[in-house]
Structure formats: structure tokens, C-alpha cells
Coordinates of C-alpha atoms and ligand atoms in Angstrom, one line a residue:
Chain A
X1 CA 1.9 24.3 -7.0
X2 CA 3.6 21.5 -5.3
X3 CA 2.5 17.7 -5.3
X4 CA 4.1 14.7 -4.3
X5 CA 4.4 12.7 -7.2
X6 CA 5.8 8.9 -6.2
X7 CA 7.1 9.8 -3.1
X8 CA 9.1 12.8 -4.4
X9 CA 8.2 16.6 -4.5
X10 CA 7.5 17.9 -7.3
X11 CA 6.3 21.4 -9.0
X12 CA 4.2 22.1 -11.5
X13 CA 2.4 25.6 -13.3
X14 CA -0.3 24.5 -14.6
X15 CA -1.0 27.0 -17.9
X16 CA -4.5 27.6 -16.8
X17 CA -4.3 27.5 -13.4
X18 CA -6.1 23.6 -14.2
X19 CA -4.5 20.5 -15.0
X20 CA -5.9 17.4 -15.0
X21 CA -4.8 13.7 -14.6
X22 CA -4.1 13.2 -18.4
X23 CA -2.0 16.7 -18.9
X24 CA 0.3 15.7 -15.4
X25 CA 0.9 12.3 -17.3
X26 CA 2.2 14.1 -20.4
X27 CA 4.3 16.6 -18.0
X28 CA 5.6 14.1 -16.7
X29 CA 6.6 12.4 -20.0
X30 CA 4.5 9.1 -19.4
X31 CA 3.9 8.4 -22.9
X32 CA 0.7 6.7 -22.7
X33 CA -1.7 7.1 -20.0
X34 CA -2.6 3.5 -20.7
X35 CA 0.9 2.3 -19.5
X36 CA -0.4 3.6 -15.8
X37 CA -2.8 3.2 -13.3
X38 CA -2.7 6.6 -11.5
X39 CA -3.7 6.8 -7.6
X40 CA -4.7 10.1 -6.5
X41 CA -4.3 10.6 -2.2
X42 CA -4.4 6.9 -1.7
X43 CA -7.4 6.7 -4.3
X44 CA -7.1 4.8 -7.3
X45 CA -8.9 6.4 -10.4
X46 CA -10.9 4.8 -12.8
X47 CA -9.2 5.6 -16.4
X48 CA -12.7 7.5 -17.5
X49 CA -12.3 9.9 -15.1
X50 CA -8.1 10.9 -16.0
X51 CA -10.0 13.9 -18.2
X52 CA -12.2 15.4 -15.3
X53 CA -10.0 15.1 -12.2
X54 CA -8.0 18.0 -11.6
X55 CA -4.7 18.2 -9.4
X56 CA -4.4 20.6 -6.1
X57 CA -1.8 21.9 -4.2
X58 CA -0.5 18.9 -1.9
X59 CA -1.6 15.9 -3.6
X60 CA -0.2 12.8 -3.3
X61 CA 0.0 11.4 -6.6
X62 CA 1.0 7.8 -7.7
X63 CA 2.2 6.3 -11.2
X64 CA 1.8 2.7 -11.0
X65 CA 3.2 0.8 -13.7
X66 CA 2.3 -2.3 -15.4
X67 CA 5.0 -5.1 -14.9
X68 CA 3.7 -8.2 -16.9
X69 CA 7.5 -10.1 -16.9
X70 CA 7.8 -13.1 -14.2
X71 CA 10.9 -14.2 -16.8
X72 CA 9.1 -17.4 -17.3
Chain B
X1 CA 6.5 -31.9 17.6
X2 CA 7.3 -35.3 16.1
X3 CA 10.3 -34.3 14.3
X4 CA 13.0 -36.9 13.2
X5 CA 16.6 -36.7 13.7
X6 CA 17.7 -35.4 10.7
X7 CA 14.4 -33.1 10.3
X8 CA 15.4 -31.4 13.8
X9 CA 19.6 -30.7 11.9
X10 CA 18.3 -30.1 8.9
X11 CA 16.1 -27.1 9.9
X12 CA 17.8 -26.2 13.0
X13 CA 18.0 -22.8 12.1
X14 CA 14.4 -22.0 11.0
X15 CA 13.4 -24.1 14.8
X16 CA 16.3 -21.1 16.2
X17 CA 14.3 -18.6 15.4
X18 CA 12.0 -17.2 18.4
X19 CA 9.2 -16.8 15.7
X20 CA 9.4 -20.1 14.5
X21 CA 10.9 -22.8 16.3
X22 CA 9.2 -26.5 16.6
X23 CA 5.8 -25.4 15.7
X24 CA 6.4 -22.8 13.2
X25 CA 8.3 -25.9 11.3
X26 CA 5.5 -28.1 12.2
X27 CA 3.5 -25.3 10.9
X28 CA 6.0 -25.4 7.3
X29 CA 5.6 -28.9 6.9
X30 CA 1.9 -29.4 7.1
X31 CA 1.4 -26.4 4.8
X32 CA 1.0 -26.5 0.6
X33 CA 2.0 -23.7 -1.6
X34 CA 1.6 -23.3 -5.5
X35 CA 4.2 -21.7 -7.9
X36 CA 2.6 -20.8 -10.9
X37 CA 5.9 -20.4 -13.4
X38 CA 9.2 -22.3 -13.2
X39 CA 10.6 -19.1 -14.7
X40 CA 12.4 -16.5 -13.2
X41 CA 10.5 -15.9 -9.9
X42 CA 9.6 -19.3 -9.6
X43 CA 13.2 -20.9 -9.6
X44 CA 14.5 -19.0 -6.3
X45 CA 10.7 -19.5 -4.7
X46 CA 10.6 -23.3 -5.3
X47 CA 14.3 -23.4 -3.9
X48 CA 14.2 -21.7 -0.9
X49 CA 10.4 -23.2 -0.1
X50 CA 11.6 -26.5 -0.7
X51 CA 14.9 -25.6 1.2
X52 CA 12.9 -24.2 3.9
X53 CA 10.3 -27.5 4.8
X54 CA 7.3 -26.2 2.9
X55 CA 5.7 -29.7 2.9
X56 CA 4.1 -29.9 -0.1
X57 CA 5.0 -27.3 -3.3
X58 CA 3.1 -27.5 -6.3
X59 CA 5.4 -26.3 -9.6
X60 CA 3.0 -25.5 -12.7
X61 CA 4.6 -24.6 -16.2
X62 CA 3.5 -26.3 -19.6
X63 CA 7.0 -24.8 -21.1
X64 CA 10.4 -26.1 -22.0
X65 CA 13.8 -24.8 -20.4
X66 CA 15.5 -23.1 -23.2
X67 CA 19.5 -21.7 -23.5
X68 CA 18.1 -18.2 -22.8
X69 CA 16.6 -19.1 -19.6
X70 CA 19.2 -20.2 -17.8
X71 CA 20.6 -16.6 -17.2
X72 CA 18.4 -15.9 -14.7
X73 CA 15.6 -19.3 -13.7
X74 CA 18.4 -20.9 -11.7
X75 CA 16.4 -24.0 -11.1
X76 CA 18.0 -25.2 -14.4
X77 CA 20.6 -26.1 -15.3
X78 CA 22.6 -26.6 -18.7
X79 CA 22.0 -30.2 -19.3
X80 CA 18.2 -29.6 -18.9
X81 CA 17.6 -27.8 -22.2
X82 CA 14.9 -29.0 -23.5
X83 CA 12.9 -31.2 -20.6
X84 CA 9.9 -30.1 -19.3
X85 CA 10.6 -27.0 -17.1
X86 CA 8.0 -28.3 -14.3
X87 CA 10.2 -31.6 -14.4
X88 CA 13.5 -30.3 -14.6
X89 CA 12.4 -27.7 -11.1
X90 CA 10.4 -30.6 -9.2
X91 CA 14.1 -32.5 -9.7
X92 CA 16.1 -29.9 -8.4
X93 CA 14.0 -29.3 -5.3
X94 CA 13.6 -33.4 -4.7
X95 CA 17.5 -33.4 -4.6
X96 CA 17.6 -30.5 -2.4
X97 CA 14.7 -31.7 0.4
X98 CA 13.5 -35.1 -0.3
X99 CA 11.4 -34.3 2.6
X100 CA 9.0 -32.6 0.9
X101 CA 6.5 -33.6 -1.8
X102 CA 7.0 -32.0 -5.1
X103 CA 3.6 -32.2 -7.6
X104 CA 4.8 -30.4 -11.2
X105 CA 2.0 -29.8 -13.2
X106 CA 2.8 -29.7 -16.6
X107 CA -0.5 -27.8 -18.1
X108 CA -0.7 -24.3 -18.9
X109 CA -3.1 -22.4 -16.5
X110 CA -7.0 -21.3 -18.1
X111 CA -10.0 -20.5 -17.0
X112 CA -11.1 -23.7 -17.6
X113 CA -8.4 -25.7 -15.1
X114 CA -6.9 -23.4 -12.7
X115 CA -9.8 -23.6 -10.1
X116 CA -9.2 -27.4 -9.9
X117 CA -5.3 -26.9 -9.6
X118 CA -5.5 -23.9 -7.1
X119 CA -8.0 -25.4 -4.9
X120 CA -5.7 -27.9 -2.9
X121 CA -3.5 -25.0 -2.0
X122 CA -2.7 -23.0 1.3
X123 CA -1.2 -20.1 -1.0
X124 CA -0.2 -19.5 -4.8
X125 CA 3.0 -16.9 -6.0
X126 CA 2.3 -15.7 -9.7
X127 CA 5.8 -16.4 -11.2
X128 CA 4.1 -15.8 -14.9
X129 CA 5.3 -13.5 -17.4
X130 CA 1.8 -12.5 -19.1
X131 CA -0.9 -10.4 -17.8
X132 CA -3.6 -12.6 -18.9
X133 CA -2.3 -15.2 -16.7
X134 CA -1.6 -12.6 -13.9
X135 CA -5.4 -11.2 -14.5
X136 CA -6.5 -15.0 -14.4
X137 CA -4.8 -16.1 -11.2
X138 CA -5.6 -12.7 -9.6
X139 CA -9.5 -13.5 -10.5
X140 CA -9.7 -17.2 -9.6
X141 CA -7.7 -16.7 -6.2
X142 CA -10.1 -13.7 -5.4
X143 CA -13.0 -15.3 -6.4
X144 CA -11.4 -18.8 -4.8
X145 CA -10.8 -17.0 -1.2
X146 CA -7.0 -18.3 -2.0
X147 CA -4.3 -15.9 -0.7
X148 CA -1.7 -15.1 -3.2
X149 CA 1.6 -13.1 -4.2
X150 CA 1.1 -11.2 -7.6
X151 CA 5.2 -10.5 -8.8
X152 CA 5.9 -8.5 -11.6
X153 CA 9.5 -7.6 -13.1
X154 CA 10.9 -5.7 -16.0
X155 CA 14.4 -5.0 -17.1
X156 CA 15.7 -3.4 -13.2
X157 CA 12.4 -3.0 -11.7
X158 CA 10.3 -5.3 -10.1
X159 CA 7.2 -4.7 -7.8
X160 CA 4.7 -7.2 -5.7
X161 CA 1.8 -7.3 -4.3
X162 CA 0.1 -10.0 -1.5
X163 CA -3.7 -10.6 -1.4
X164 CA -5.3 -12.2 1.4
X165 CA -9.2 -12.1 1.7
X166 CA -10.7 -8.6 2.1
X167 CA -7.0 -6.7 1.1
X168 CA -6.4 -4.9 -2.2
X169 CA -6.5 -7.1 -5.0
X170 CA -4.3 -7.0 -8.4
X171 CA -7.3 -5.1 -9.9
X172 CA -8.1 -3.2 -7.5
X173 CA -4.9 -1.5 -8.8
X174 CA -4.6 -2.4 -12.4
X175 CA -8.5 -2.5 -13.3
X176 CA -7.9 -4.5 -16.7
X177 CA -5.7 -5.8 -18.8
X178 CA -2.9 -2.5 -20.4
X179 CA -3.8 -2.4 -24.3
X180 CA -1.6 -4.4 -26.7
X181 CA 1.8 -2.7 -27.9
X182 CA 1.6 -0.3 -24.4
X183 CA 3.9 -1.8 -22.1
X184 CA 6.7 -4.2 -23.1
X185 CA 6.2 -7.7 -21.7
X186 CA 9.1 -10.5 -20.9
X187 CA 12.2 -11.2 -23.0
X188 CA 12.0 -8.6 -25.8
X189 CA 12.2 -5.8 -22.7
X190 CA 15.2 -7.8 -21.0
X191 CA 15.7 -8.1 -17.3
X192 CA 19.0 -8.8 -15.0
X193 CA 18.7 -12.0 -13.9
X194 CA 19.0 -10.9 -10.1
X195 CA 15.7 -8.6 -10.2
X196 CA 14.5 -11.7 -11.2
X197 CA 15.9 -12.9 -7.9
X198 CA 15.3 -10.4 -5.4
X199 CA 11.9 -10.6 -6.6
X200 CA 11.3 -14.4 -6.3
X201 CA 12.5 -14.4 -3.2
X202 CA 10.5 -11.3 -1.6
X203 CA 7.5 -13.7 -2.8
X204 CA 9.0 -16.9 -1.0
X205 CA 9.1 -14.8 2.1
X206 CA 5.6 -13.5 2.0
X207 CA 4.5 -17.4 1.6
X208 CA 6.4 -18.5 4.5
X209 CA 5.6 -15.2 6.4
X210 CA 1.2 -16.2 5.9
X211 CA 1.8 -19.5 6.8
X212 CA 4.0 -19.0 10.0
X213 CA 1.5 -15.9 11.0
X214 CA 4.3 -13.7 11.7
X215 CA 5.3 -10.1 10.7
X216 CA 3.4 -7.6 8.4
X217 CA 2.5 -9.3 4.8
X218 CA 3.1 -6.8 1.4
X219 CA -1.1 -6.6 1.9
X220 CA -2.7 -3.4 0.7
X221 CA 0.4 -2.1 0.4
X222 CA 2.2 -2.7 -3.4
X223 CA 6.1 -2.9 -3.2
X224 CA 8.2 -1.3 -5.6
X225 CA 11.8 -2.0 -6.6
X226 CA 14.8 -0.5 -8.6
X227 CA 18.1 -2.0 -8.5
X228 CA 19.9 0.5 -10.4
X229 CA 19.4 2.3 -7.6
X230 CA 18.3 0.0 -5.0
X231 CA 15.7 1.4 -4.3
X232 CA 12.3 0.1 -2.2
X233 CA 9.5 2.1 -2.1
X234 CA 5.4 1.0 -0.6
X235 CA 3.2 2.2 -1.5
X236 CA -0.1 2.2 0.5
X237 CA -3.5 1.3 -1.0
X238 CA -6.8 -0.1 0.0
X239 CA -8.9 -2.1 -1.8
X240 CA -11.1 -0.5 -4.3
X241 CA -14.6 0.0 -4.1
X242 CA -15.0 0.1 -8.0
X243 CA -12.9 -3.2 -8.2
X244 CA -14.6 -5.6 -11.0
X245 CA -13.7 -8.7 -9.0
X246 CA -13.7 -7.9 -5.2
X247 CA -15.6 -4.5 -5.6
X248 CA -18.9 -3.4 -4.4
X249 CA -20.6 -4.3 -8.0
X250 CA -18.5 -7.1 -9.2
X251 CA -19.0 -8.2 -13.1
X252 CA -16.2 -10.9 -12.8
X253 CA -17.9 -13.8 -11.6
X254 CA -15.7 -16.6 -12.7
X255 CA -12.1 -16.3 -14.2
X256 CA -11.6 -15.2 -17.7
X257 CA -9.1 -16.3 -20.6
X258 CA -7.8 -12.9 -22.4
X259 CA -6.9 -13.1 -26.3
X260 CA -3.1 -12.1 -25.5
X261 CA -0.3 -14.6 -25.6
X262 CA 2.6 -13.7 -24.0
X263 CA 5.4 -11.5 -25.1
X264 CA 3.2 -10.1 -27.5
X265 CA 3.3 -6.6 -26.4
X266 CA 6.7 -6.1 -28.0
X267 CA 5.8 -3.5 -30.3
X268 CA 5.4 -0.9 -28.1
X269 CA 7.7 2.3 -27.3
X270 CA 9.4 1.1 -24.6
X271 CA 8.2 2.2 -21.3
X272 CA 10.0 4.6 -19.1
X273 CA 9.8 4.0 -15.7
X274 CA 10.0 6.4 -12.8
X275 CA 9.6 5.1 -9.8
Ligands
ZN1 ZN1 -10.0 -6.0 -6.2

């Protein structure tokens, strides 16, 4: 199926025919799911839910990293 | 407009501008803003506020300017290894506009003080390189009604965020703090000195942009930046119902110190970033 993930198109085959928040973050080679806050069509997802929310055709799909440098 | 002589030169081209002129400078003077960091996003903010007739500008930082600073927190300079950072900036701006009042504040920023330091001000930029400070500011400026630019950089990438009353806040997006060890935090990652910058700057313009009233603020809408490919990308957001601070059942009630001093996520794998 094809998402949108960070602005770009992507395409995924989920195994299944599922795939949820936590298996696109190890697709996409995001080593820890912890490093991310994910928004899901404009949403942002609480972490507890990563497991149980699945990805459909068309979704707009965000990685928002952490920055914590100012350089101070 | 009761501007002297030399005011009306020496900002002559902010006064230009259609969307400024006399009283958008009246506007600049009478207005305070906070910089929370003398660091690397604070040096180019306190410059080009103080540059720009910000009236009052309040410089926090409770550090001292080392040799490894100066390759990107511009503010100082050589022969200020050593002083106070908060000293060394408030200098640097006073020589640049001694029409303005300079306060450094030479504390570091807790739960315990940073209501009484943010209070006074129109608007506060996060220049800090920690996320308990960034959690901190981002919950006493939400919790304090105080509008304010969240920055965040690391190596080429760089993204902020501005939060005015009722937008999107900092947790709205990043609910709590990343776990030790996940994601690398200031000098161990490294940065180019002119994300650094770019970043600072894009802050100092969203100041001057809320107190002058004019053009669209970075609200509910989190900016992204590369610069090895110069890149910008927005990202749209709202704010979040589930938010702990400005969401519908909010357990942060005051601000909170977090057990996490800065750069101690080092140990981490280093994060890869695809923006
Ligand atoms: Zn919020």
C-alpha cells in the first residue's frame, strides 16, 4: 500500500496484510520507537497505542524526532 | 512616536518597512523578551533583538564560555573564556544597542525560580540544550499563559516550534521526556555552527513577528530543517487533546525538575534522522 511518510511517498507490503505503528518504525529503520513521536493523519499518538494502531492505504504519517541540542 | 534623532537613523530600516514603521518600532521598544541560553541559539537571538530595538532582553545562563563554544555562540568572543556567559552576551549586545536594557541572569532555570524570572516577560525563546529544561519552560510558559519559541538542533538538523495560548504545545508533540541513552543530546552528537544559526535566528524572527502582530507565527505548525540539503519542511499539528499540560485532563499543574542533566544521553546509538 502507499502512505506518505514525512511528506514523501512511500510503499510498503505489510506480511500480513497488517502493520502497525511499531513494525512501520522498524521498516523504516528507526531504531527505537522511543527516539519518535509518531503523528498519524495530523493526529499525534500516544506511545501505548504504537502496538494497536494499524496503517491504511493513504495515510499521512509523521516521524517527529527529538532535538534536545540548543548548543548552549 | 517620540523617537530621537539617532533612534529614527539607527532603525531607519525596520521604520521602512510598510509593516512596521514608527509604531511597529514604538511597538519593539516597549516590548521585553527572554532568552533562555547564551548558547548557540541564543547568541544570534540576543544579537539581532538587541540590534533590532527590542527594548528590554533578558539573557539567562548560569554557565561559563568555554574554547569549544566559540565555534558556533558567536556572542563570544576569544578573550571571554572563562566569564560568565550571561555577562560576556549582555556586553556584546550593550556595545551593539546601548538603547536597550540588557538584564543577564546568571541562575540556572528550575522549577523552583523560572515562574519568577519568566513572569516579567512579553515572550521567552528556549536556546537550552537539555530536555528537562525544554520540558520545564514548555510547562511553566503553558501553565504561565507566556508565549514562547521551543528550538531544538542536532548535528544538520534543527526544528522549532512557537506556542501562543490555545496553539499546540511542546507536549502536545513530545508527551514526555525521550528515555536516557535514546537520542543523543548536545556536544557529544556535534552540530555545524550555522544550524545553530539559522535556527537562532528563525526564533528571533518569530519574537519580533508576535510582538509587531504581523505575518503567520510557526504556531501549530512544527518547522523542520536540514542543511545538508536545505531543506524546510512544516509540518501541521493541533494541539492535543491528551496533552498532560494543556490537554483536556491535565496532570501537570505546576512545572517539574527531571533527574537528567544535560548531555547525558550520550550513550545512545546515534540517532538517524529522516526528515
Ligand atoms: Zn500541550
Amino acid at each position: 500500500m502507499k502512505i506518505i511518510i514525512n511528506g514523501k511517498e512511500d510503499s510498503i507490503t505489510p506480511l500480513d496484510g497488517k502493520i502497525n505503528i511499531n513494525e512501520l518504525l522498524a521498516i523504516k529503520n528507526v531504531e527505537m520507537p522511543d527516539m519518535v513521536s509518531v503523528e498519524l493523519n495530523e493526529v499525534i499518538l500516544n506511545r501505548a497505542d504504537f502496538v494497536n494502531t494499524f496503517i491504511n492505504h493513504g495515510d499521512r504519517v509523521e516521524f517527529l524526532y527529538f532535538m534536545g541540542g540548543g548548543a548552549a | 512616536m517620540d523617537f530621537t534623532e539617532e533612534q529614527v537613523e539607527r532603525y531607519s530600516r525596520n521604520i521602512l518597512l510598510d509593516d512596521v514603521g514608527g509604531t511597529g518600532q514604538r511597538k519593539l521598544l516597549d516590548s521585553s523578551v527572554l532568552i533562555i541560553g547564551a548558547g548557540g541559539l541564543g547568541s544570534p537571538a540576543a544579537l539581532y533583538l538587541a540590534a533590532a530595538g527590542v527594548g528590554t532582553i533578558g539573557i539567562v545562563d548560569d554557565d561559563h564560555v568555554e574554547l569549544s563554544n566559540l565555534q558556533r555562540q558567536v556572542i563570544h568572543f576569544t578573550s571571554d573564556i572563562s566569564r560568565p556567559k550571561a555577562e560576556s552576551a549582555a556586553e556584546k549586545m550593550r556595545l551593539l544597542n546601548p538603547g536597550v536594557t540588557v538584564i543577564p541572569v546568571m541562575e540556572r532555570l528550575m522549577a523552583g525560580n523560572i515562574v519568577s524570572v519568566i513572569k516579567d516577560y512579553d515572550f521567552i525563546i528556549d536556546g537550552t540544550d537539555n530536555f528537562p529544561s525544554k520540558f520545564l519552560i514548555n510547562d511553566a510558559c503553558v501553565l504561565g499563559g507566556k508565549p514562547f519559541s521551543h528550538g531544538g538542533i542536532l548535528r544538520f538538523y534543527g526544528q522549532t516550534l512557537t506556542y501562543v495560548p490555545g496553539s499546540a504545545c511542546y507536549r502536545c508533540l513530545f508527551q514526555t521526556l525521550p528515555p536516557r541513552g535514546t537520542v543523543p543530546s548536545c556536544g557529544e552528537a556535534g552540530i555545524l555552527g550555522v544550524v545553530a544559526g539559522i535556527l537562532g535566528m528563525i526564533q528571533a524572527s518569530e519574537a519580533l513577528r508576535y510582538i509587531l502582530g504581523i505575518g503567520e507565527l510557526l504556531t501549530n505548525r512544527l518547522l523542520y530543517m536540514d542543511q545538508l540539503t536545505v531543506e524546510f519542511r512544516k509540518l501541521n499539528t493541533k494541539p492535543n487533546p491528551n496533552c498532560p499540560v494543556c490537554g483536556e485532563n491535565r496532570t501537570i499543574l505546576e512545572p517539574v525538575d527531571y533527574e537528567q542533566p544535560a548531555c547525558s544521553l550520550k550513550e545512545g546509538p546515534a540517532a538517524k534522522v529522516n526528515l
